[in-house]
Coordinates of N, CA and C in Angstrom, one line a residue:
M1 N 0.7 -1.5 -0.1 CA 0.5 -0.3 -0.4 C 0.9 1.3 -0.2
D2 N 0.7 2.6 -1.0 CA 1.2 3.4 -1.2 C 0.7 4.6 -0.6
V3 N 1.1 5.0 0.2 CA 0.8 6.5 1.7 C 1.5 7.3 1.1
R4 N 0.7 8.2 0.3 CA 1.3 9.9 -0.1 C 0.1 11.4 0.8
N5 N 1.0 12.1 0.8 CA 0.6 13.4 0.8 C -0.5 14.2 -0.5
C6 N -1.3 14.7 0.2 CA -2.2 15.5 -0.5 C -1.3 16.5 -1.7
K7 N -1.5 17.2 -2.8 CA -0.6 18.0 -3.3 C -1.8 19.3 -3.2
M8 N -3.1 19.1 -2.6 CA -3.7 20.6 -2.6 C -4.1 20.8 -1.1
C9 N -4.9 19.3 0.0 CA -4.5 19.8 1.4 C -3.4 19.6 2.2
G10 N -3.1 18.4 1.7 CA -1.4 17.7 2.5 C -1.9 16.5 3.1
N11 N -3.7 16.4 3.3 CA -3.4 15.5 4.0 C -3.4 13.9 3.4
L12 N -2.9 12.5 4.1 CA -2.5 11.7 4.3 C -3.8 10.3 2.9
F13 N -3.1 9.6 2.1 CA -4.3 9.7 1.4 C -3.5 8.2 0.8
N14 N -4.4 6.9 0.0 CA -3.9 6.3 -0.4 C -3.2 6.0 -2.1
Y15 N -2.6 6.5 -1.9 CA -2.1 6.2 -3.8 C -2.9 5.4 -4.3
T16 N -3.5 6.3 -5.9 CA -4.4 5.0 -6.8 C -3.6 6.2 -8.0
G17 N -2.9 6.4 -8.0 CA -2.1 7.4 -9.6 C -2.8 8.8 -10.0
S18 N -4.1 9.0 -8.9 CA -3.7 11.1 -8.8 C -2.7 11.2 -7.4
P19 N -2.2 12.5 -8.1 CA -1.8 12.7 -6.1 C -1.8 13.8 -5.2
L20 N -3.9 13.7 -6.0 CA -4.7 14.1 -4.8 C -5.9 12.9 -5.0
C21 N -6.0 13.4 -3.2 CA -6.7 13.0 -2.4 C -8.6 12.9 -2.7
P22 N -9.3 11.4 -2.3 CA -10.2 11.7 -3.4 C -10.9 12.9 -3.0
A23 N -11.5 13.4 -1.5 CA -12.0 14.1 -2.0 C -10.7 16.1 -3.2
C24 N -10.2 15.9 -2.9 CA -9.9 17.3 -3.0 C -9.6 16.9 -5.1
N25 N -9.9 15.4 -5.2 CA -10.1 14.9 -7.0 C -11.5 15.0 -7.5
N26 N -12.3 14.9 -5.8 CA -13.9 15.0 -6.6 C -13.8 17.1 -6.8
K27 N -13.2 17.3 -6.0 CA -13.5 19.2 -5.7 C -13.2 19.9 -7.1
M28 N -12.1 19.0 -7.1 CA -11.4 19.9 -9.0 C -12.4 18.6 -10.1
E29 N -12.8 18.5 -10.8 CA -14.1 17.3 -11.4 C -14.7 18.6 -11.2
K30 N -15.1 19.1 -10.2 CA -16.5 19.2 -10.0 C -16.5 20.7 -11.2
K31 N -15.2 21.9 -10.7 CA -14.3 22.5 -10.8 C -13.5 23.0 -13.0
F32 N -14.0 22.2 -12.7 CA -13.3 21.6 -14.4 C -14.5 21.2 -15.2
S33 N -16.3 19.9 -14.2 CA -17.0 20.2 -14.9 C -17.0 21.6 -15.3
E34 N -18.0 22.3 -13.8 CA -17.9 23.8 -14.3 C -17.1 24.9 -15.3
V35 N -15.6 25.1 -15.6 CA -15.0 25.4 -16.5 C -15.9 25.4 -17.5
K36 N -16.3 23.7 -17.6 CA -15.9 23.5 -19.0 C -17.8 24.1 -19.9
D37 N -18.2 24.0 -18.9 CA -19.6 24.9 -18.4 C -20.0 26.2 -19.0
Y38 N -19.3 27.3 -19.1 CA -18.9 28.4 -18.4 C -18.2 28.6 -20.3
I39 N -16.9 27.6 -19.9 CA -16.5 27.7 -21.9 C -16.9 27.9 -23.5
R40 N -18.4 26.9 -23.2 CA -20.1 26.5 -23.2 C -20.8 27.6 -23.9
E41 N -20.6 28.4 -22.8 CA -21.4 30.1 -22.8 C -20.6 30.7 -23.4
N42 N -19.3 31.4 -22.7 CA -18.5 31.8 -24.0 C -17.1 31.3 -25.0
P43 N -18.3 31.2 -26.2 CA -16.7 30.6 -26.1 C -16.0 31.7 -26.9
T44 N -16.0 32.7 -26.1 CA -15.2 33.5 -27.3 C -14.5 34.2 -26.1
S45 N -14.3 33.3 -24.6 CA -13.7 34.1 -24.1 C -11.7 33.9 -23.7
S46 N -11.3 34.2 -23.8 CA -10.4 34.0 -23.8 C -9.8 32.9 -22.4
I47 N -8.3 32.6 -22.3 CA -8.2 32.2 -20.9 C -7.5 32.4 -19.8
S48 N -6.7 33.7 -20.0 CA -6.9 35.0 -18.9 C -8.0 35.2 -18.7
V49 N -9.6 35.2 -19.1 CA -10.3 35.6 -18.4 C -11.0 34.6 -17.9
V50 N -10.8 33.2 -18.0 CA -11.7 31.7 -18.0 C -10.9 32.0 -16.8
S51 N -9.4 32.1 -16.2 CA -8.6 31.8 -15.3 C -9.2 32.7 -14.1
E52 N -9.5 34.7 -14.8 CA -9.9 35.0 -13.2 C -11.9 35.1 -12.7
E53 N -12.4 34.9 -14.1 CA -13.8 34.5 -13.3 C -14.2 32.7 -13.6
M54 N -13.3 32.5 -13.3 CA -13.7 30.7 -12.9 C -12.1 30.1 -11.6
E55 N -11.2 31.3 -11.6 CA -11.0 30.9 -10.4 C -10.1 29.7 -10.4
V56 N -8.6 29.8 -11.6 CA -8.9 28.3 -11.7 C -7.4 28.6 -12.3
P57 N -6.9 28.3 -11.9 CA -4.8 29.0 -12.7 C -4.7 28.2 -14.0
I58 N -4.4 29.1 -14.8 CA -3.8 29.0 -15.7 C -3.4 27.6 -15.8
Q59 N -2.1 27.8 -15.5 CA -1.9 26.6 -15.6 C -2.4 25.7 -15.3
Q60 N -3.3 25.7 -15.1 CA -4.3 24.6 -14.7 C -5.2 24.2 -15.9
L61 N -6.0 24.5 -15.8 CA -6.4 25.3 -17.7 C -5.8 24.2 -18.9
K62 N -4.3 24.6 -19.2 CA -3.7 24.4 -20.0 C -2.7 23.0 -20.3
R63 N -3.2 22.8 -18.1 CA -3.2 20.7 -18.4 C -4.5 20.2 -18.8
W64 N -5.3 21.0 -18.1 CA -6.5 20.4 -18.7 C -6.6 20.2 -20.5
I65 N -6.2 22.1 -21.3 CA -6.2 20.9 -22.7 C -4.7 20.3 -23.0
R66 N -4.0 19.9 -22.8 CA -3.0 19.2 -23.9 C -4.1 17.7 -22.9
E67 N -3.6 17.4 -21.9 CA -4.9 16.5 -21.8 C -6.4 16.2 -22.6
E68 N -6.5 16.3 -23.8 CA -7.1 16.8 -24.5 C -9.2 17.4 -23.9
R69 N -9.1 17.0 -22.4 CA -10.4 17.2 -22.1 C -11.5 18.7 -21.6
L70 N -10.1 19.6 -22.3 CA -10.2 20.4 -22.3 C -10.7 21.7 -24.0
S71 N -11.0 22.5 -25.0 CA -10.7 23.1 -26.0 C -11.3 23.9 -25.6
F72 N -10.9 25.0 -26.2 CA -10.8 26.6 -26.9 C -11.9 26.7 -28.0
S73 N -12.5 27.4 -28.6 CA -13.3 28.2 -30.1 C -11.8 28.6 -30.8
K74 N -11.9 28.3 -32.4 CA -10.9 29.3 -32.6 C -10.3 30.8 -32.9
E75 N -12.3 31.8 -32.9 CA -12.5 32.5 -32.4 C -11.7 33.2 -30.3
S76 N -11.7 32.1 -29.7 CA -11.6 32.5 -28.7 C -9.7 32.8 -28.8
G77 N -9.6 32.3 -29.5 CA -7.8 32.8 -29.9 C -6.9 32.1 -28.7
V78 N -7.2 30.8 -28.2 CA -6.5 30.5 -27.7 C -5.4 28.9 -28.5
V79 N -4.5 28.6 -28.6 CA -3.7 28.1 -29.1 C -2.6 27.6 -27.7
I80 N -2.1 27.1 -27.8 CA -1.0 25.8 -27.3 C -0.5 25.0 -28.7
Q81 N 1.3 25.3 -28.3 CA 2.6 24.7 -29.8 C 2.6 23.3 -28.8
C82 N 2.9 22.1 -29.8 CA 2.7 21.8 -30.1 C 4.6 21.3 -29.8
E83 N 4.3 19.8 -29.0 CA 4.9 19.7 -28.3 C 7.0 19.7 -29.1
K84 N 6.8 18.7 -30.3 CA 7.8 18.1 -30.7 C 8.6 19.5 -31.6
C85 N 7.4 20.2 -33.2 CA 7.6 21.1 -33.4 C 7.3 22.4 -32.9
G86 N 6.3 23.2 -32.5 CA 6.1 24.5 -31.8 C 5.3 25.1 -32.8
A87 N 4.3 24.2 -33.6 CA 3.1 24.9 -34.2 C 2.2 25.1 -33.9
P88 N 1.3 25.9 -34.0 CA 0.3 26.3 -33.3 C -0.3 25.3 -32.6
I89 N -1.3 25.1 -31.9 CA -2.3 23.9 -32.0 C -4.0 24.2 -30.9
L90 N -5.0 23.8 -30.8 CA -6.1 23.9 -29.9 C -5.9 22.7 -29.4
T91 N -5.3 21.7 -28.8 CA -5.7 21.2 -27.7 C -5.0 19.6 -28.0
G92 N -4.0 18.6 -26.8 CA -3.4 17.5 -27.5 C -1.9 18.5 -27.2
R93 N -0.5 17.3 -27.2 CA 0.5 17.6 -27.6 C 0.9 18.0 -28.2
F94 N 0.4 16.9 -29.5 CA 1.0 17.1 -30.6 C -0.1 17.7 -32.2
C95 N 0.6 18.5 -32.7 CA -0.2 19.2 -34.3 C -0.2 17.6 -35.1
K96 N -1.3 18.1 -36.0 CA -1.7 16.5 -36.6 C -0.1 16.0 -37.6
E97 N 0.5 17.2 -38.1 CA 1.5 16.4 -39.2 C 2.5 16.3 -37.4
C98 N 2.9 15.7 -36.6 CA 4.0 15.6 -35.9 C 2.7 14.1 -35.3
K99 N 1.9 13.6 -35.3 CA 1.1 12.5 -35.1 C 1.3 11.5 -36.4
R100 N 1.3 12.6 -37.4 CA 1.2 11.4 -38.7 C 2.4 10.4 -39.2
T101 N 3.4 11.4 -37.8 CA 5.0 10.7 -38.9 C 5.3 10.4 -37.4
M102 N 4.9 10.5 -36.2 CA 4.8 9.3 -35.1 C 4.0 7.7 -35.8
T103 N 3.2 8.6 -36.2 CA 2.1 6.8 -36.6 C 3.1 6.4 -37.8
K104 N 3.5 6.6 -38.2 CA 4.1 5.2 -39.5 C 6.1 5.2 -38.7
S105 N 5.9 6.4 -38.3 CA 7.9 5.3 -37.4 C 7.5 4.5 -37.1
L106 N 6.3 4.0 -36.4 CA 5.9 3.1 -35.2 C 5.3 2.5 -36.3
E107 N 4.3 2.5 -36.7 CA 4.2 1.5 -37.7 C 5.5 0.6 -38.2
S108 N 6.1 1.4 -39.0 CA 7.4 1.4 -39.5 C 8.2 0.2 -38.7
L109 N 8.1 0.3 -37.8 CA 9.2 -0.5 -37.0 C 8.8 -1.6 -36.1
Y110 N 7.6 -1.4 -35.9 CA 6.7 -2.3 -35.7 C 6.7 -4.2 -37.0
S111 N 6.0 -3.1 -38.1 CA 6.1 -4.4 -39.3 C 7.7 -4.6 -39.7
V112 N 9.2 -4.2 -38.8 CA 9.9 -4.5 -39.9 C 10.3 -5.7 -38.7
N113 N 10.1 -5.6 -37.2 CA 10.4 -6.0 -36.1 C 9.2 -8.1 -36.2
A114 N 7.6 -7.3 -37.3 CA 7.1 -8.7 -37.0 C 8.0 -9.3 -38.4
A115 N 8.4 -8.1 -39.3 CA 9.5 -9.5 -40.6 C 10.3 -9.4 -40.2
G116 N 11.1 -9.5 -39.5 CA 12.0 -10.4 -38.8 C 11.8 -11.3 -38.7
S117 N 10.8 -11.3 -38.0 CA 10.8 -12.6 -36.8 C 9.7 -13.4 -37.5
D118 N 9.2 -13.2 -37.7 CA 8.4 -14.6 -39.3 C 9.5 -15.4 -39.8
R119 N 10.5 -15.0 -40.9 CA 11.9 -15.4 -41.9 C 12.7 -15.5 -40.4
K120 N 12.8 -15.2 -39.1 CA 13.6 -16.3 -38.5 C 13.4 -18.0 -37.7
K121 N 11.2 -17.6 -38.0 CA 10.9 -18.6 -37.5 C 11.8 -20.1 -39.7
G122 N 10.9 -19.5 -39.7 CA 10.8 -20.5 -41.6 C 12.2 -21.1 -42.4
S123 N 13.6 -19.7 -41.2 CA 14.1 -20.5 -42.4 C 15.2 -21.8 -41.5
E124 N 16.4 -21.9 -42.5 CA 16.6 -23.0 -41.6 C 18.0 -22.7 -41.2
S125 N 18.4 -21.9 -41.5 CA 19.5 -21.3 -41.0 C 18.9 -21.9 -39.0
A126 N 18.0 -20.8 -38.3 CA 17.1 -21.3 -36.9 C 16.7 -22.1 -36.5
R127 N 17.3 -23.0 -37.7 CA 16.3 -24.2 -35.9 C 17.0 -25.4 -35.7
M128 N 17.2 -26.2 -34.8 CA 17.6 -26.4 -33.2 C 17.8 -27.8 -34.3
R129 N 19.6 -28.2 -34.5 CA 20.4 -29.4 -34.4 C 20.5 -30.5 -33.1
F130 N 20.8 -31.3 -32.7 CA 21.1 -31.9 -32.7 C 22.7 -33.4 -33.1
I131 N 23.1 -33.7 -31.5 CA 23.9 -34.3 -32.3 C 24.2 -35.6 -32.1
D132 N 24.4 -36.6 -32.2 CA 23.6 -38.2 -31.3 C 25.3 -37.9 -32.0
K133 N 25.9 -38.6 -31.0 CA 26.8 -39.5 -29.6 C 26.9 -40.7 -30.2

């Protein structure tokens, strides 16, 4: 059992993957729901306005955007940068082009490994040999 201190209130709790205790986690989810509703009602609001009105730090709003839980409209002017190339994006960590290139490179690695393992299974040189005495 892993016991840790909550990042918000400092109370001890059984760690289950979130750095917040269940009570603070519930408060954060409630605040997230309020922020999401506010953005739906005010789609042109900037991130600083949302932060002030909803009393949520800008860093927390950016974290929700990176997690693809929150998205601002194009009219709001809120953009973040792709972590790989720096291109402006509305949500997530990577732009479409970087996602595409990462997917292709992973697919090519997988296909090379899969093809290499198939060749070894069927080749004559890979078979087990026994020496008779």
